[in-house]
Coordinates of C-alpha atoms in Angstrom, one line a residue:
Chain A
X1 CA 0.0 0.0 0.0
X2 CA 1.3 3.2 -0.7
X3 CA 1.1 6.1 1.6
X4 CA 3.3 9.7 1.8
X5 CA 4.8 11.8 4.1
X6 CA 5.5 15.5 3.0
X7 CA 6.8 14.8 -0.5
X8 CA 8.2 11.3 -0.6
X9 CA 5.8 8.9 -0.6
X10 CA 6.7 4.9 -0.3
X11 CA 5.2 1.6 -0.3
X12 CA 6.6 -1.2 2.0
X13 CA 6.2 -5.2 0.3
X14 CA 7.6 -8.4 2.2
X15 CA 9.2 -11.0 0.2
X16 CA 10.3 -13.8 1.9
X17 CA 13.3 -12.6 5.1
X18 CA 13.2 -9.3 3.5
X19 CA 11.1 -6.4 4.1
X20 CA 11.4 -3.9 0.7
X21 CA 10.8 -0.4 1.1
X22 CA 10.2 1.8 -1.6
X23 CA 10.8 5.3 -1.8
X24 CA 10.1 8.2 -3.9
X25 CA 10.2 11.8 -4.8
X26 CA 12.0 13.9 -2.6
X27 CA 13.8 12.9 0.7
X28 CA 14.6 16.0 2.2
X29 CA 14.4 17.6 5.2
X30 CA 10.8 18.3 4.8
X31 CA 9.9 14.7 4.6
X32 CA 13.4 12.7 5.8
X33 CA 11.6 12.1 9.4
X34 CA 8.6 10.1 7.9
X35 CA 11.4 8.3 5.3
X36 CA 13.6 7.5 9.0
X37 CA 10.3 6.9 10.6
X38 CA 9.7 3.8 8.4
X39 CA 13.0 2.6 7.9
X40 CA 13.3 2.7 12.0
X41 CA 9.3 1.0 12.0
X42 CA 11.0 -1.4 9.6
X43 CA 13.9 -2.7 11.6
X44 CA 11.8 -3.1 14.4
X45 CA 10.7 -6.2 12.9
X46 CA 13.5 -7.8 12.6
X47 CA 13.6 -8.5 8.8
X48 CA 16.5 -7.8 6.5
X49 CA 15.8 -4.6 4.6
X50 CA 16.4 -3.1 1.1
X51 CA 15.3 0.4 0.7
X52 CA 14.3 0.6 -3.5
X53 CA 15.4 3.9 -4.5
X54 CA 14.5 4.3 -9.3
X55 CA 12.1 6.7 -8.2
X56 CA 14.3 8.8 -5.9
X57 CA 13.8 12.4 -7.5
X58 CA 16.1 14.1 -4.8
X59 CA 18.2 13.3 -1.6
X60 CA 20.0 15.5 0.8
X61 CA 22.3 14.8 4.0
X62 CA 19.5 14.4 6.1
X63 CA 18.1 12.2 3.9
X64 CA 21.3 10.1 3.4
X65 CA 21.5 10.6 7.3
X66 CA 18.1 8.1 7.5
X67 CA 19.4 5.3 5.6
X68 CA 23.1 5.6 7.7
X69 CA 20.9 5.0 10.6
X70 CA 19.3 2.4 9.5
X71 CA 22.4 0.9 8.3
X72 CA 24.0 1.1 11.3
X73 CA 20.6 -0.4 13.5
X74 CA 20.6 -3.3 10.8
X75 CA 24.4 -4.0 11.7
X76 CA 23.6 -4.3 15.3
X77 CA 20.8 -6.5 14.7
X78 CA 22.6 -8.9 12.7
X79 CA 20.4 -8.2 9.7
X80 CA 21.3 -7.0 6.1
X81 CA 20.6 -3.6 4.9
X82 CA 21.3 -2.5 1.0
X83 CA 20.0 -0.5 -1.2
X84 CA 18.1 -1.3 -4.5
X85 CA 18.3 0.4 -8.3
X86 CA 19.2 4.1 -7.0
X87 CA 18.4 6.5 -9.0
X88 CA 21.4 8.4 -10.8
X89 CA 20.4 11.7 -8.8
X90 CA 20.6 9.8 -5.6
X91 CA 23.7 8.1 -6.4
X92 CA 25.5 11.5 -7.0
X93 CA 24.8 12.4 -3.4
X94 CA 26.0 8.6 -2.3
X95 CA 29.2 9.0 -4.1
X96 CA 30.3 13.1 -2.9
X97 CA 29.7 11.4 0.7
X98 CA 32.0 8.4 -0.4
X99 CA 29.1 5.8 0.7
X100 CA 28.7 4.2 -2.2
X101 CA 31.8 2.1 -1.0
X102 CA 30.2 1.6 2.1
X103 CA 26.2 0.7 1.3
X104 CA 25.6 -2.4 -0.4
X105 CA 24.1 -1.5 -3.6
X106 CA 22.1 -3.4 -5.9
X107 CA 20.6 -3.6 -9.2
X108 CA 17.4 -5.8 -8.6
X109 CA 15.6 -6.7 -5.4
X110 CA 15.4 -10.5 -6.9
X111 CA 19.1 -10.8 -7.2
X112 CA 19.2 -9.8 -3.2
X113 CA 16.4 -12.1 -2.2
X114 CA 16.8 -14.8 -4.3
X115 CA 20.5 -15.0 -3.4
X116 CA 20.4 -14.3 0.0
X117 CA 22.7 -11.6 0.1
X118 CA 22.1 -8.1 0.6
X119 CA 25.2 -7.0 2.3
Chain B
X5 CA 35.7 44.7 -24.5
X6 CA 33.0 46.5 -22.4
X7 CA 32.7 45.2 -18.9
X8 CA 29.3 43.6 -18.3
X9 CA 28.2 44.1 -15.3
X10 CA 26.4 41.7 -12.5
X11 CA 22.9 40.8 -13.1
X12 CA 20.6 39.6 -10.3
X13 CA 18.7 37.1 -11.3
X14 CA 16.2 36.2 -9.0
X15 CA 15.5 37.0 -5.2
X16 CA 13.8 34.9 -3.2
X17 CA 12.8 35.1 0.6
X18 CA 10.9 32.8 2.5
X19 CA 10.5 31.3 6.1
X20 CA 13.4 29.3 7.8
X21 CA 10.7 26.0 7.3
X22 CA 11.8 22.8 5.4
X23 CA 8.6 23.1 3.5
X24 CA 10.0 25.5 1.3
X25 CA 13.1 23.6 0.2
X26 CA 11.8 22.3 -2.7
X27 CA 10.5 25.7 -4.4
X28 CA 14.0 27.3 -3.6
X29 CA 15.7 24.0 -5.2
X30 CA 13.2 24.5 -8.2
X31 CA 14.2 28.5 -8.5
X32 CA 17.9 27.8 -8.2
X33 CA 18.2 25.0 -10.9
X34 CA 15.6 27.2 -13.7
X35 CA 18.4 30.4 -12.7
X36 CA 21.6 28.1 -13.6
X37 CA 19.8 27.0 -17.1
X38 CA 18.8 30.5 -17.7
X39 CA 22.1 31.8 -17.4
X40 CA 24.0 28.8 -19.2
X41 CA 24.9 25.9 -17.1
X42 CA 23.6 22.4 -17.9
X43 CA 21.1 20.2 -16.1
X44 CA 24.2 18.1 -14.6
X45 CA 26.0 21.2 -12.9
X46 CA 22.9 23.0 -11.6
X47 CA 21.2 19.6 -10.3
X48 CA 25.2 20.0 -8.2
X49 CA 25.0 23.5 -7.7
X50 CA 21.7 22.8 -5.9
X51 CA 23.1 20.2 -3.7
X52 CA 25.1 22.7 -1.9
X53 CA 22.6 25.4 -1.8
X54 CA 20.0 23.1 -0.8
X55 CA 22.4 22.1 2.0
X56 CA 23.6 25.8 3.0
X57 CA 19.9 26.4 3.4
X58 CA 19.5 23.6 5.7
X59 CA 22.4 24.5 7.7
X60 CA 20.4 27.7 8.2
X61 CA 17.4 26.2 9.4
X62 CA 18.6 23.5 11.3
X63 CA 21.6 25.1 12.9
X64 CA 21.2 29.0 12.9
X65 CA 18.0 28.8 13.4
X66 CA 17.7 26.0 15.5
X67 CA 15.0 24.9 14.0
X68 CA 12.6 27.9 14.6
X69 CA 10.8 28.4 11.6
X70 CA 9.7 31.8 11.9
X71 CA 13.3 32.9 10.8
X72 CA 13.7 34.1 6.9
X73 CA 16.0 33.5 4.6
X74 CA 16.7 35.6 1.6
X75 CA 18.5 34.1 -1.5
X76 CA 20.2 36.1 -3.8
X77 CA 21.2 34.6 -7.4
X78 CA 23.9 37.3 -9.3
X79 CA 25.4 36.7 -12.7
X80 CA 28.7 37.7 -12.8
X81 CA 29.8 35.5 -15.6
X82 CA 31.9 33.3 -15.9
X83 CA 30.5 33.1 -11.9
X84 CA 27.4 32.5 -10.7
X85 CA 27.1 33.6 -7.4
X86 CA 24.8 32.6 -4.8
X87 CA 24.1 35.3 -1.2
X88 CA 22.2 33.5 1.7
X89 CA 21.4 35.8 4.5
X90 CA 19.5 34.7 7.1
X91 CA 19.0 37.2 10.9
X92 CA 19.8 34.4 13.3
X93 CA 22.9 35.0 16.0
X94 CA 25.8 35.7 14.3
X95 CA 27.8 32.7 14.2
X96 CA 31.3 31.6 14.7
X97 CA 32.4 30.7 11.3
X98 CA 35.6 28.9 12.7
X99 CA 33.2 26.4 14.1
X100 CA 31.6 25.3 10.6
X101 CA 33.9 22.3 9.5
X102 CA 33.1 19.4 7.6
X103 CA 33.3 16.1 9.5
X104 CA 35.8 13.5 8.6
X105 CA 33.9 10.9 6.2
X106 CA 35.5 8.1 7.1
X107 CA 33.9 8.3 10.3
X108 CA 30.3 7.0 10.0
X109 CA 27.6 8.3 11.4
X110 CA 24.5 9.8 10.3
X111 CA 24.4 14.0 10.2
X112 CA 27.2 16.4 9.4
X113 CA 27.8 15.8 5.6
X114 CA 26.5 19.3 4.6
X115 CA 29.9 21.4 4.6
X116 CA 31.1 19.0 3.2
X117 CA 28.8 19.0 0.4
X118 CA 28.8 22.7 0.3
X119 CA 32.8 22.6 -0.2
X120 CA 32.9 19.7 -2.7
X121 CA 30.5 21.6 -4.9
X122 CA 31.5 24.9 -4.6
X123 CA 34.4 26.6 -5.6
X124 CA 34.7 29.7 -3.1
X125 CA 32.7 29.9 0.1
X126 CA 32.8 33.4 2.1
X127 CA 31.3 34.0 5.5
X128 CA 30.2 37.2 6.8
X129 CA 28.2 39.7 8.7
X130 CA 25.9 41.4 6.7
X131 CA 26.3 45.0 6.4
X132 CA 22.9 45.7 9.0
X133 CA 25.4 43.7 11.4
X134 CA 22.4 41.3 12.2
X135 CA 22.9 37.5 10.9
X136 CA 25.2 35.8 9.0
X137 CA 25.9 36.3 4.9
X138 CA 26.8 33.1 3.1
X139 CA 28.7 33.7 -0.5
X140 CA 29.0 30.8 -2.5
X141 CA 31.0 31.6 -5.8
X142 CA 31.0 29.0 -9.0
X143 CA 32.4 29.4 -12.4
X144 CA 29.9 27.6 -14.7

C-alpha cells in the first residue's frame, strides 16, 4: 500500500526474510523524518531490509543521514541492509559522501532475495 | 571589451521551514539553465545550496521556523554567485567544519557537500550587522 509523508511517498512489500521499502520523490528535510520513521518502524521487525530507490527524484544529508541510521541499527541486529536500483540523482549524493563504497548496492531486489545476500 | 556588469537574477525570501526547500531548489536550478549551465551542474549546484539552506534552518535557526532567509542569485559571468542571509545569532564561522567521512555516522555531511561543490565559500556579517551572509562563488 502506498502512503506519503510530506513529499516522498513509499510503499513497504515483504518477500520472503526481506522487508522492501520503496521510496520516492524527494527525501529532504521536509519529509526525511517520515522516510527515518519507516525505515526505524522497519527494523523493528527484525527483517532484513532493502530500501528501493529508481524513483528517488532528490536526496539531501539528512536524507542520506536516515538510511546511515538504518544501516548502522541493521548492523547491530545482525540483519542485512542494501539499497536497491538508486536513482542516478541519488547516487551522485552517495558517491560526494563516499558511501557508495560503504552501502551495499544493488541492481534488482530478486538478485538480493533470491541470493540471500544483501550485504 | 565593455565590462558587463552583475545581473541579479532572481531574489527569493521565505520562512526558515523545510517546507520550502523544494520551491527554492526549483528556482535555483531554472536560474543556472537560464544563465547557461547544464542540467548536470545546476542539479550539483543545488546540492550545496540546498544544503547551506538547511544548515540555516537546522543550525542557525535552530529549528525555529519563523526565521527568513533571503537568496540572492547574481550573474557575474563566468561566476554565478549565490548570497544567503538569514538574521539568526551571528555565528562563529571557525566552528563550521566538515566532518571527517570516514567516520560514519549519520548528520554532518553538509559542509562538506557545500565545499565539494563549490568553488569559493565566504562567511560574513551582513552590512545591518544582524545574521550571517553566506557567499557561495562557481564558475559555470
Amino acid at each position: 500500500m502506498a502512503k506519503s509523508g510530506a513529499d516522498v511517498n513509499y510503499e513497504i512489500e515483504e518477500q520472503g526474510d526481506y522487508l522492501v521499502v520503496h521510496l520516492n520523490g524527494d527525501v529532504d528535510l521536509y519529509s526525511s523524518p517520515h522516510a527515518r520513521e519507516v525505515i526505524l518502524k522497519c527494523l523493528d521487525r527484525d527483517k532484513h531490509l532493502l530500501i528501493e530507490m529508481s524513483a528517488v527524484v532528490y536526496i539531501d544529508s539528512s536524507g542520506v543521514a536516515s538510511l546511515v541510521e538504518g544501516y548502522q541499527i541493521s548492523k547491530s541486529k545482525n540483519l542485512q541492509f542494501g539499497l536497491v536500483n538508486v536513482s542516478e540523482n541519488a547516487i551522485n549524493v552517495l558517491q560526494l559522501a563516499h558511501l557508495d563504497k560503504v552501502f551495499p548496492i544493488h541492481d534488482s531486489i530478486e538478485s538480493v532475495v533470491q541470493g540471500g545476500n544483501a550485504g | 571589451m565593455p565590462t558587463i556588469s552583475a545581473e541579479h537574477v532572481a531574489e527569493l525570501r521565505f520562512h526558515a521551514n523545510p517546507k520550502y526547500l523544494k520551491l527554492m531548489r526549483c528556482v535555483v536550478k531554472e536560474a543556472i539553465i537560464l544563465c547557461g549551465g547544464d542540467v548536470s551542474l545546476a542539479d550539483k549546484i543545488v546540492i550545496a545550496v540546498n544544503e547551506a539552506c538547511m544548515n540555516i534552518i537546522q543550525h542557525a535557526y535552530n529549528d525555529d521556523s519563523e526565521g527568513e532567509i533571503i537568496l540572492e542569485i547574481i550573474n557575474n559571468q563566468p561566476n554565478l554567485v549565490f548570497k544567503l542571509t538569514d538574521f539568526a545569532e551571528t555565528i562563529d564561522a571557525s566552528n563550521v567544519k566538515p566532518r571527517a567521512l570516514d567516520d560514519i555516522r549519520p548528520g554532518g555531511l553538509g559542509t562538506h557537500f557545500i565545499n565539494e561543490l563549490m568553488d569559493e565559500i565566504t562567511f560574513t556579517v551582513p552590512d545591518s550587522g544582524v545574521g550571517n551572509l553566506l557567499i557561495m562563488r562557481i564558475k559555470i
